[in-house]
């Protein structure tokens, strides 16, 4: 079949040995006229060095204010297949576990009601069905629902919470990321489907500070697994590693706080100075393990660019005993989140992320507003000064 | 919340969006704040207002739109 649109610039992106998104779109275009037009539209944008998409507008399914992200071409006559090219965000499973049968069925929905393209998983977390038209959105949504999937977040709301694979596959997990992610998703259904915030709000759960879902940089509220007590050391395994590679150079010298040393053949860690960065455990997983008092740290205010540029999250709660709170249906955590939303609702302005609000009103005011006691560990980054001045008679 | 108050609130929200159609975009967060003030004497909470808004959206008396932020609009404006 001849090409509907010439795409010399996109063709460049098929060269080399790597997987090419262009090749994948071309495969889908063999079955979908609208995806042929997608290739033309993208080529046009590359040629003009500017996007020709219009975002937002009126796209959605009954009762929901989120889950279908509106996108329209600026050239509907030239590329009628993408006169509408909405993305349907389907709430992913915790930890992204699927079986092949489910994936095939979702792919069928994408072929029948969209451009035959799926995006699994971008930074939003959701499964995205690309190229949906408004007229078919409801039916596509109902078919997803029949498979047990709901739509995810979008717009000024709680975005679909996401988590790493956690204890399901990873030995480094310090808490059950999958369970808490699922619980929060269920608890805050209204906040996810009915936009009522000043702007978006993201929750991401990583089981350790390797942070495989980029929570610390990509979510307004990040949950990073950690521990309180000492790193567990197996000295025999340390010796085995010493035989295999230069442990001093690649582990001890790269410890960010230089809190490790060898006493003779034994490895010693000054745990009071360990910032739980995971580097040594990643390098010598057979020799080192996180401690037994596991929990997580909560960071607040990260976001990728836009209004006032990117920021990392600030340490809000250094240690949260997630296991204990899970026994009470995460009552404490849900209370904290609700308090923050209340405060943001009251004092935030349009398109202001919660971290920007905290920066604008000041950390002290923010903490008072959400009912959290200040403590010295509330810092921007490890070894930074606390935001709050404590007097001598305070701890 | 009595059925009568609920009806009054519903009419007020839908009426506001209708009245300003094409002139002003109402964000859900603003509507809730506005109604909290308007219905202060009747002691309506934020959650009461949000639940009425949810029914309005479920019944498609209004729908959501998006332009840099989510807003409420009339179903006729949907493509
Ligand atoms: S963040 Fe940590 S616990 Fe989660 S998958 Fe990555 S390494 Fe494992
Ligand atoms: S976890 Fe990081 S800070 Fe702690 S001892 Fe290992 S390398 Fe050092």
Coordinates of N, CA and C in Angstrom, one line a residue, chain A residues 73-302:
Chain A
X73 N -6.3 18.3 15.8 CA -5.3 18.9 14.9 C -5.8 20.3 14.5
X74 N -4.8 21.1 14.2 CA -5.1 22.4 13.7 C -5.5 22.4 12.2
X75 N -5.2 21.2 11.5 CA -5.5 21.1 10.1 C -6.5 20.0 9.8
X76 N -7.8 20.1 10.3 CA -8.7 19.0 10.1 C -9.0 18.6 8.7
X77 N -8.8 19.6 7.7 CA -9.1 19.2 6.3 C -8.0 18.4 5.8
X78 N -6.7 18.7 6.2 CA -5.6 18.0 5.7 C -5.4 16.6 6.3
X79 N -5.8 16.6 7.6 CA -5.6 15.3 8.4 C -6.9 15.0 9.1
X80 N -7.9 14.6 8.3 CA -9.3 14.4 8.9 C -9.3 13.2 9.9
X81 N -8.4 12.3 9.8 CA -8.3 11.2 10.7 C -8.0 11.6 12.1
X82 N -7.3 12.7 12.3 CA -7.0 13.2 13.6 C -7.6 14.6 13.9
X83 N -8.8 14.8 13.3 CA -9.6 16.0 13.6 C -9.8 16.0 15.1
X84 N -10.0 14.7 15.6 CA -9.9 14.5 17.1 C -8.9 13.4 17.3
X85 N -8.1 13.5 18.3 CA -7.1 12.4 18.5 C -6.9 12.4 20.1
X86 N -8.0 12.1 20.7 CA -8.0 12.1 22.2 C -7.3 10.9 22.8
X87 N -6.7 11.1 24.0 CA -6.1 9.9 24.7 C -7.0 9.5 25.8
X88 N -7.3 8.2 25.7 CA -8.2 7.7 26.8 C -7.2 7.1 27.9
X89 N -7.3 7.7 29.1 CA -6.4 7.2 30.1 C -7.1 6.1 30.9
X90 N -6.6 4.9 30.8 CA -7.2 3.8 31.5 C -6.3 3.5 32.8
X91 N -7.0 3.5 33.9 CA -6.3 3.3 35.2 C -5.5 2.0 35.1
X92 N -4.2 2.1 35.2 CA -3.3 0.9 35.2 C -3.5 0.1 36.5
X93 N -3.1 -1.2 36.4 CA -3.0 -2.0 37.6 C -1.9 -1.5 38.5
X94 N -2.0 -1.8 39.8 CA -0.8 -1.4 40.7 C 0.4 -2.2 40.2
X95 N 1.5 -1.6 40.0 CA 2.7 -2.3 39.6 C 2.8 -2.7 38.2
X96 N 1.7 -2.4 37.4 CA 1.7 -2.7 36.0 C 1.7 -4.2 35.7
X97 N 1.0 -5.0 36.4 CA 0.9 -6.4 36.1 C -0.3 -6.7 35.3
X98 N -0.2 -7.4 34.2 CA -1.3 -7.8 33.3 C -1.0 -9.2 32.9
X99 N -2.1 -9.8 32.4 CA -1.8 -11.1 31.6 C -2.0 -10.8 30.2
X100 N -1.5 -11.6 29.3 CA -1.5 -11.4 27.9 C -3.0 -11.3 27.3
X101 N -3.9 -12.1 28.0 CA -5.2 -12.1 27.5 C -5.8 -10.7 27.7
X102 N -5.6 -10.0 28.8 CA -6.1 -8.7 29.1 C -5.5 -7.7 28.1
X103 N -4.2 -7.8 27.9 CA -3.6 -6.9 27.0 C -4.1 -7.0 25.6
X104 N -4.4 -8.2 25.1 CA -4.9 -8.4 23.8 C -6.3 -7.7 23.7
X105 N -7.1 -7.9 24.8 CA -8.4 -7.3 24.7 C -8.4 -5.8 24.7
X106 N -7.5 -5.2 25.5 CA -7.3 -3.8 25.4 C -6.8 -3.3 24.1
X107 N -5.9 -4.1 23.5 CA -5.5 -3.8 22.1 C -6.6 -3.8 21.1
X108 N -7.5 -4.8 21.3 CA -8.7 -4.9 20.5 C -9.5 -3.6 20.6
X109 N -9.7 -3.1 21.8 CA -10.5 -1.9 22.0 C -9.8 -0.7 21.2
X110 N -8.5 -0.7 21.4 CA -7.8 0.4 20.7 C -7.9 0.3 19.2
X111 N -8.0 -0.9 18.7 CA -8.2 -1.1 17.2 C -9.6 -0.7 16.8
X112 N -10.5 -1.2 17.6 CA -11.9 -1.0 17.2 C -12.4 0.5 17.3
X113 N -11.9 1.2 18.4 CA -12.4 2.5 18.7 C -11.4 3.6 18.7
X114 N -10.2 3.3 18.3 CA -9.2 4.4 18.2 C -8.2 4.1 17.1
X115 N -7.0 4.6 17.2 CA -6.1 4.5 16.1 C -5.2 3.2 16.2
X116 N -5.6 2.3 17.0 CA -4.8 1.0 17.1 C -3.5 1.2 17.9
X117 N -3.4 2.3 18.6 CA -2.1 2.6 19.3 C -2.4 2.6 20.8
X118 N -1.4 2.1 21.6 CA -1.4 2.1 23.0 C -0.1 2.7 23.5
X119 N -0.2 3.4 24.6 CA 1.0 3.9 25.3 C 1.1 3.3 26.7
X120 N 2.0 2.4 26.9 CA 2.2 1.8 28.2 C 3.6 1.9 28.6
X121 N 4.0 2.5 29.6 CA 3.4 3.4 30.5 C 4.2 4.7 30.5
X122 N 3.6 5.8 30.2 CA 4.3 7.1 30.3 C 4.4 7.5 31.8
X123 N 4.8 8.8 32.0 CA 4.9 9.2 33.3 C 3.6 9.4 34.1
X124 N 2.5 9.4 33.3 CA 1.2 9.5 34.0 C 0.9 8.2 34.7
X125 N 1.5 7.1 34.2 CA 1.2 5.8 34.7 C 0.1 5.0 33.9
X126 N -1.0 5.7 33.5 CA -2.1 5.0 32.9 C -1.7 4.3 31.6
X127 N -2.6 3.3 31.2 CA -2.5 2.8 29.9 C -3.2 3.9 29.0
X128 N -2.6 4.3 28.0 CA -3.3 5.3 27.1 C -3.7 4.7 25.8
X129 N -5.0 4.8 25.5 CA -5.5 4.4 24.2 C -5.5 5.7 23.3
X130 N -4.7 5.7 22.2 CA -4.5 6.9 21.5 C -5.4 7.0 20.2
X131 N -5.8 8.2 20.0 CA -6.6 8.4 18.8 C -8.1 8.2 18.9
X132 N -8.7 8.5 20.1 CA -10.1 8.2 20.3 C -10.9 9.4 19.8
X133 N -12.0 9.2 19.2 CA -12.9 10.2 18.8 C -14.0 10.3 19.8
X134 N -14.5 11.5 20.0 CA -15.6 11.7 21.1 C -16.8 10.8 20.8
X135 N -17.2 10.6 19.6 CA -18.4 9.8 19.3 C -18.2 8.4 19.8
X136 N -17.0 7.9 19.8 CA -16.8 6.5 20.2 C -16.3 6.3 21.7
X137 N -16.1 7.5 22.3 CA -15.5 7.4 23.6 C -16.3 6.6 24.7
X138 N -17.6 6.8 24.7 CA -18.4 6.2 25.7 C -18.3 4.6 25.5
X139 N -18.5 4.2 24.2 CA -18.5 2.7 24.0 C -17.1 2.1 24.4
X140 N -16.0 2.8 24.0 CA -14.7 2.3 24.4 C -14.5 2.2 25.9
X141 N -15.0 3.3 26.6 CA -15.0 3.3 28.0 C -15.8 2.1 28.6
X142 N -17.0 1.9 28.1 CA -17.8 0.8 28.6 C -17.1 -0.6 28.4
X143 N -16.4 -0.7 27.3 CA -15.7 -2.0 27.0 C -14.6 -2.2 28.0
X144 N -13.9 -1.1 28.3 CA -12.8 -1.1 29.3 C -13.4 -1.5 30.6
X145 N -14.5 -0.9 31.0 CA -15.2 -1.2 32.3 C -15.6 -2.7 32.3
X146 N -16.0 -3.2 31.2 CA -16.4 -4.7 31.2 C -15.2 -5.6 31.5
X147 N -14.0 -5.1 31.2 CA -12.8 -5.8 31.5 C -12.3 -5.6 32.9
X148 N -13.0 -4.7 33.6 CA -12.6 -4.4 35.0 C -11.8 -3.1 35.1
X149 N -11.6 -2.4 34.1 CA -10.8 -1.2 34.1 C -11.6 0.1 34.2
X150 N -11.2 1.0 35.1 CA -11.9 2.3 35.1 C -10.9 3.3 34.4
X151 N -11.4 4.5 34.2 CA -10.6 5.6 33.7 C -9.7 6.2 34.8
X152 N -8.6 6.8 34.3 CA -7.7 7.4 35.3 C -8.0 8.9 35.4
X153 N -7.1 9.6 36.0 CA -7.3 11.1 36.2 C -6.8 11.9 35.0
X154 N -7.1 13.2 35.1 CA -6.7 14.1 34.0 C -7.3 15.5 34.4
X155 N -6.7 16.5 33.9 CA -7.3 17.9 34.3 C -6.9 18.2 35.7
X156 N -7.7 19.1 36.3 CA -7.4 19.6 37.7 C -7.9 18.7 38.7
X157 N -7.3 17.5 38.8 CA -7.8 16.5 39.8 C -6.7 15.7 40.3
X158 N -7.0 14.7 41.1 CA -6.0 13.7 41.5 C -5.7 12.8 40.3
X159 N -4.5 12.8 39.9 CA -4.1 12.0 38.8 C -3.9 10.5 39.3
X160 N -4.0 9.6 38.3 CA -4.0 8.2 38.7 C -2.8 7.9 39.6
X161 N -3.0 7.5 40.8 CA -1.9 7.1 41.6 C -1.1 6.0 41.0
X162 N 0.2 6.0 41.1 CA 1.0 4.9 40.6 C 2.1 4.4 41.5
X163 N 2.6 3.2 41.3 CA 3.6 2.7 42.2 C 4.5 1.7 41.5
X164 N 5.6 1.5 42.1 CA 6.6 0.5 41.6 C 6.1 -0.9 41.8
X165 N 6.8 -1.9 41.3 CA 6.3 -3.3 41.5 C 6.4 -3.8 42.9
X166 N 7.2 -3.1 43.7 CA 7.3 -3.3 45.1 C 7.5 -4.8 45.5
X167 N 6.9 -5.2 46.6 CA 7.3 -6.5 47.1 C 6.8 -7.7 46.2
X168 N 6.0 -7.3 45.2 CA 5.6 -8.4 44.2 C 6.8 -9.0 43.5
X169 N 7.8 -8.1 43.2 CA 8.9 -8.6 42.5 C 10.3 -8.2 43.0
X170 N 10.2 -7.2 43.9 CA 11.5 -6.5 44.2 C 11.9 -6.7 45.6
X171 N 13.1 -7.3 45.8 CA 13.6 -7.6 47.2 C 13.9 -6.3 47.9
X172 N 14.0 -5.1 47.3 CA 14.4 -3.9 48.0 C 13.2 -3.2 48.6
X173 N 12.0 -3.6 48.3 CA 10.8 -2.9 48.8 C 10.7 -2.8 50.3
X174 N 10.5 -1.7 50.8 CA 10.4 -1.5 52.3 C 8.9 -1.4 52.7
X175 N 8.0 -1.4 51.8 CA 6.6 -1.5 52.2 C 5.8 -2.0 51.0
X176 N 4.5 -2.2 51.2 CA 3.7 -2.8 50.1 C 3.1 -1.6 49.3
X177 N 3.9 -1.3 48.3 CA 3.6 -0.2 47.4 C 2.2 -0.4 46.7
X178 N 2.0 -1.7 46.3 CA 0.8 -2.0 45.5 C -0.4 -1.9 46.3
X179 N -0.4 -2.3 47.6 CA -1.6 -2.2 48.4 C -2.0 -0.8 48.7
X180 N -1.0 0.0 49.1 CA -1.4 1.4 49.4 C -1.8 2.2 48.2
X181 N -1.2 1.9 47.1 CA -1.6 2.6 45.8 C -3.0 2.2 45.5
X182 N -3.3 1.0 45.6 CA -4.7 0.5 45.3 C -5.7 1.1 46.3
X183 N -5.3 1.1 47.5 CA -6.2 1.7 48.6 C -6.5 3.2 48.3
X184 N -5.5 3.9 48.0 CA -5.7 5.4 47.8 C -6.5 5.6 46.5
X185 N -6.3 4.8 45.5 CA -7.0 4.9 44.3 C -8.5 4.7 44.6
X186 N -8.8 3.7 45.4 CA -10.2 3.4 45.7 C -10.8 4.5 46.6
X187 N -10.0 5.0 47.6 CA -10.5 5.9 48.5 C -10.8 7.3 47.9
X188 N -10.1 7.7 46.9 CA -10.2 9.0 46.3 C -10.8 9.0 44.9
X189 N -11.7 8.1 44.6 CA -12.3 8.0 43.3 C -13.0 9.3 42.8
X190 N -13.7 10.0 43.7 CA -14.3 11.2 43.3 C -13.3 12.3 42.9
X191 N -12.3 12.4 43.7 CA -11.2 13.4 43.5 C -10.5 13.1 42.1
X192 N -10.5 11.8 41.7 CA -9.9 11.5 40.5 C -10.8 11.7 39.2
X193 N -12.0 11.4 39.4 CA -12.9 11.5 38.2 C -13.6 12.8 38.1
X194 N -13.7 13.6 39.2 CA -14.4 14.9 39.1 C -13.5 16.0 39.5
X195 N -12.9 16.6 38.5 CA -11.9 17.6 38.8 C -12.4 18.7 39.7
X196 N -11.8 18.9 40.9 CA -12.3 20.0 41.8 C -11.1 20.7 42.5
X197 N -9.9 20.5 41.9 CA -8.7 21.1 42.5 C -8.3 22.4 41.7
X198 N -7.4 23.1 42.3 CA -6.8 24.2 41.5 C -6.0 23.8 40.3
X199 N -5.4 22.6 40.5 CA -4.6 22.1 39.4 C -4.4 20.6 39.7
X200 N -3.5 20.0 38.9 CA -3.3 18.5 39.1 C -2.6 18.2 40.5
X201 N -2.8 17.0 40.9 CA -2.2 16.5 42.2 C -1.8 15.0 41.9
X202 N -0.5 14.7 42.2 CA -0.1 13.3 41.9 C 0.4 12.6 43.1
X203 N 0.1 11.3 43.3 CA 0.6 10.5 44.3 C 1.4 9.4 43.7
X204 N 2.6 9.2 44.1 CA 3.4 8.1 43.5 C 4.2 7.4 44.7
X205 N 4.2 6.0 44.5 CA 4.8 5.2 45.6 C 6.0 4.4 45.1
X206 N 7.1 4.7 45.7 CA 8.3 3.8 45.4 C 8.7 3.1 46.6
X207 N 9.1 1.8 46.5 CA 9.4 1.0 47.6 C 10.7 1.3 48.3
X208 N 11.6 2.0 47.6 CA 12.9 2.4 48.2 C 13.4 3.6 47.4
X209 N 14.5 4.1 47.8 CA 15.0 5.4 47.2 C 15.6 5.2 45.8
X210 N 15.6 4.0 45.3 CA 15.9 3.8 43.9 C 14.8 4.5 43.0
X211 N 13.6 4.6 43.6 CA 12.5 5.4 43.1 C 12.2 5.2 41.7
X212 N 11.8 3.9 41.4 CA 11.6 3.5 40.0 C 10.4 4.2 39.4
X213 N 9.5 4.8 40.1 CA 8.4 5.6 39.4 C 8.7 7.1 39.5
X214 N 9.9 7.4 39.8 CA 10.3 8.9 39.8 C 9.4 9.7 40.6
X215 N 9.0 9.2 41.8 CA 8.1 9.9 42.7 C 8.7 11.2 43.2
X216 N 9.9 11.2 43.5 CA 10.5 12.4 44.2 C 10.6 13.6 43.2
X217 N 10.6 13.3 41.9 CA 10.7 14.4 41.0 C 9.4 14.6 40.2
X218 N 8.5 13.6 40.2 CA 7.3 13.8 39.4 C 6.0 13.8 40.1
X219 N 6.0 13.8 41.4 CA 4.7 13.7 42.1 C 4.6 14.8 43.2
X220 N 3.4 15.4 43.3 CA 3.2 16.4 44.4 C 3.4 15.7 45.7
X221 N 3.0 14.5 45.9 CA 3.2 13.8 47.1 C 3.9 12.5 46.8
X222 N 5.2 12.4 47.3 CA 5.9 11.2 46.9 C 6.1 10.3 48.2
X223 N 6.0 9.0 48.0 CA 6.2 8.1 49.1 C 7.4 7.2 48.8
X224 N 8.4 7.3 49.6 CA 9.7 6.6 49.3 C 10.0 5.7 50.5
X225 N 10.1 4.4 50.2 CA 10.4 3.4 51.2 C 11.7 3.7 51.9
X226 N 11.8 3.5 53.2 CA 13.0 3.7 53.9 C 13.0 2.8 55.2
X227 N 14.0 3.0 56.0 CA 14.1 2.2 57.3 C 14.7 3.1 58.3
X228 N 14.5 2.7 59.6 CA 15.0 3.5 60.7 C 16.3 3.0 61.3
X229 N 16.4 1.7 61.3 CA 17.5 1.1 62.1 C 18.7 0.8 61.2
X230 N 19.5 -0.1 61.6 CA 20.8 -0.3 60.9 C 20.7 -1.1 59.7
X231 N 21.5 -0.8 58.7 CA 21.7 -1.7 57.5 C 22.2 -3.0 58.0
X232 N 21.7 -4.1 57.5 CA 22.1 -5.4 57.9 C 23.3 -5.9 57.1
X233 N 24.4 -6.3 57.7 CA 25.6 -6.6 57.0 C 25.9 -8.1 57.1
X234 N 26.2 -8.7 56.0 CA 26.7 -10.1 56.0 C 28.1 -10.0 55.6
X235 N 29.0 -10.1 56.6 CA 30.4 -9.9 56.4 C 31.1 -10.9 55.4
X236 N 30.6 -12.2 55.5 CA 31.1 -13.2 54.5 C 30.9 -12.7 53.1
X237 N 29.6 -12.3 52.8 CA 29.3 -11.8 51.5 C 30.1 -10.6 51.1
X238 N 30.4 -9.7 52.1 CA 31.2 -8.5 51.8 C 32.5 -9.0 51.3
X239 N 33.1 -10.0 52.0 CA 34.4 -10.5 51.5 C 34.4 -11.1 50.1
X240 N 33.3 -11.7 49.8 CA 33.1 -12.3 48.4 C 33.1 -11.1 47.4
X241 N 32.4 -10.1 47.8 CA 32.4 -8.9 46.8 C 33.8 -8.3 46.7
X242 N 34.5 -8.2 47.8 CA 35.8 -7.7 47.7 C 36.7 -8.4 46.7
X243 N 36.5 -9.7 46.7 CA 37.2 -10.5 45.7 C 36.9 -10.2 44.3
X244 N 35.6 -9.8 44.1 CA 35.1 -9.6 42.7 C 35.4 -8.2 42.1
X245 N 35.3 -7.2 43.0 CA 35.5 -5.8 42.4 C 36.0 -4.9 43.5
X246 N 36.4 -3.7 43.1 CA 37.0 -2.7 44.1 C 35.9 -2.0 44.9
X247 N 35.6 -2.7 46.0 CA 34.5 -2.2 46.9 C 34.8 -0.8 47.4
X248 N 36.0 -0.6 47.8 CA 36.4 0.7 48.3 C 36.0 1.8 47.3
X249 N 36.5 1.6 46.1 CA 36.3 2.6 45.0 C 34.8 2.8 44.6
X250 N 34.2 1.6 44.4 CA 32.8 1.7 43.8 C 31.7 1.8 44.8
X251 N 32.0 1.5 46.1 CA 30.9 1.5 47.1 C 31.2 2.6 48.1
X252 N 32.3 2.3 48.9 CA 32.6 3.2 50.0 C 32.8 4.7 49.6
X253 N 33.6 4.8 48.5 CA 34.0 6.2 48.1 C 32.8 6.9 47.5
X254 N 31.8 6.1 47.0 CA 30.6 6.7 46.4 C 29.4 6.9 47.4
X255 N 29.6 6.5 48.6 CA 28.6 6.7 49.6 C 28.4 8.2 49.8
X256 N 27.2 8.8 49.6 CA 27.1 10.3 49.6 C 27.5 10.9 50.9
X257 N 27.4 10.2 52.0 CA 27.8 10.8 53.3 C 29.1 10.2 53.9
X258 N 29.8 9.3 53.1 CA 31.0 8.7 53.5 C 30.9 8.1 54.9
X259 N 29.8 7.4 55.1 CA 29.6 6.8 56.4 C 30.0 5.4 56.5
X260 N 30.8 4.9 55.5 CA 31.2 3.5 55.5 C 32.7 3.4 55.6
X261 N 33.2 2.4 56.3 CA 34.6 2.2 56.3 C 35.0 0.7 56.5
X262 N 36.2 0.3 56.2 CA 36.6 -1.0 56.5 C 37.4 -1.0 57.8
X263 N 37.1 -1.8 58.7 CA 38.0 -2.0 59.9 C 38.5 -3.4 59.7
X264 N 39.8 -3.5 59.3 CA 40.3 -4.8 58.9 C 39.5 -5.2 57.7
X265 N 39.0 -6.5 57.7 CA 38.2 -7.0 56.6 C 36.8 -6.7 56.8
X266 N 36.4 -6.2 57.9 CA 35.0 -6.0 58.2 C 34.5 -4.6 57.8
X267 N 33.3 -4.6 57.2 CA 32.7 -3.4 56.8 C 31.9 -2.8 58.0
X268 N 32.1 -1.5 58.2 CA 31.4 -0.8 59.3 C 30.6 0.3 58.7
X269 N 29.4 0.5 59.2 CA 28.6 1.6 58.7 C 28.1 2.5 59.9
X270 N 28.3 3.8 59.8 CA 27.8 4.7 60.8 C 26.4 5.0 60.4
X271 N 25.5 4.2 60.9 CA 24.1 4.3 60.4 C 23.4 5.7 60.7
X272 N 23.9 6.4 61.8 CA 23.4 7.6 62.1 C 23.6 8.7 61.0
X273 N 24.6 8.4 60.2 CA 24.8 9.3 59.1 C 24.4 8.8 57.7
X274 N 23.8 7.6 57.7 CA 23.3 7.0 56.4 C 22.1 7.7 56.0
X275 N 22.0 8.1 54.7 CA 20.8 8.8 54.3 C 19.9 7.8 53.5
X276 N 20.1 6.6 53.6 CA 19.3 5.5 53.0 C 19.1 5.7 51.5
X277 N 20.3 6.0 50.8 CA 20.2 6.3 49.4 C 20.2 5.0 48.6
X278 N 20.5 3.9 49.1 CA 20.4 2.5 48.5 C 21.7 2.2 47.7
X279 N 22.6 3.1 47.5 CA 23.7 2.9 46.6 C 24.5 1.6 47.0
X280 N 24.8 1.5 48.3 CA 25.6 0.3 48.7 C 24.8 -1.0 48.6
X281 N 23.5 -0.9 48.9 CA 22.7 -2.1 48.8 C 22.6 -2.5 47.3
X282 N 22.4 -1.6 46.4 CA 22.3 -1.9 45.0 C 23.6 -2.6 44.5
X283 N 24.7 -2.1 45.0 CA 26.0 -2.7 44.6 C 26.3 -4.0 45.2
X284 N 25.9 -4.2 46.4 CA 26.2 -5.5 47.1 C 25.0 -6.1 47.7
X285 N 24.0 -6.5 46.9 CA 22.7 -6.9 47.4 C 22.8 -8.2 48.3
X286 N 23.8 -9.0 48.1 CA 23.9 -10.2 48.9 C 24.5 -9.9 50.3
X287 N 25.2 -8.8 50.3 CA 25.9 -8.5 51.6 C 25.1 -7.5 52.5
X288 N 24.3 -6.7 51.8 CA 23.7 -5.6 52.6 C 22.2 -5.6 52.4
X289 N 21.5 -5.3 53.5 CA 20.0 -5.3 53.4 C 19.5 -4.1 54.2
X290 N 18.4 -3.6 53.8 CA 17.8 -2.5 54.7 C 17.4 -3.1 56.0
X291 N 17.2 -2.2 57.0 CA 16.9 -2.6 58.4 C 15.5 -3.2 58.5
X292 N 15.2 -3.5 59.8 CA 13.9 -4.2 60.0 C 12.8 -3.2 60.3
X293 N 13.2 -2.0 60.8 CA 12.1 -1.0 61.1 C 11.8 -0.2 59.8
X294 N 10.9 -0.8 59.0 CA 10.7 -0.3 57.7 C 9.5 0.7 57.7
X295 N 9.5 1.6 56.8 CA 8.4 2.5 56.6 C 8.6 3.3 55.4
X296 N 8.2 4.6 55.4 CA 8.4 5.4 54.2 C 8.6 6.9 54.6
X297 N 9.2 7.6 53.7 CA 9.3 9.1 53.9 C 8.3 9.7 52.9
X298 N 7.7 10.8 53.3 CA 6.8 11.5 52.5 C 7.4 12.8 52.0
X299 N 7.5 13.0 50.7 CA 8.0 14.3 50.2 C 6.9 15.0 49.6
X300 N 7.0 16.4 49.6 CA 5.9 17.1 49.1 C 6.4 18.2 48.1
X301 N 5.6 18.3 47.0 CA 5.8 19.5 46.1 C 6.7 19.3 44.9
X302 N 7.0 18.1 44.5 CA 7.7 17.9 43.3 C 6.8 18.1 42.1

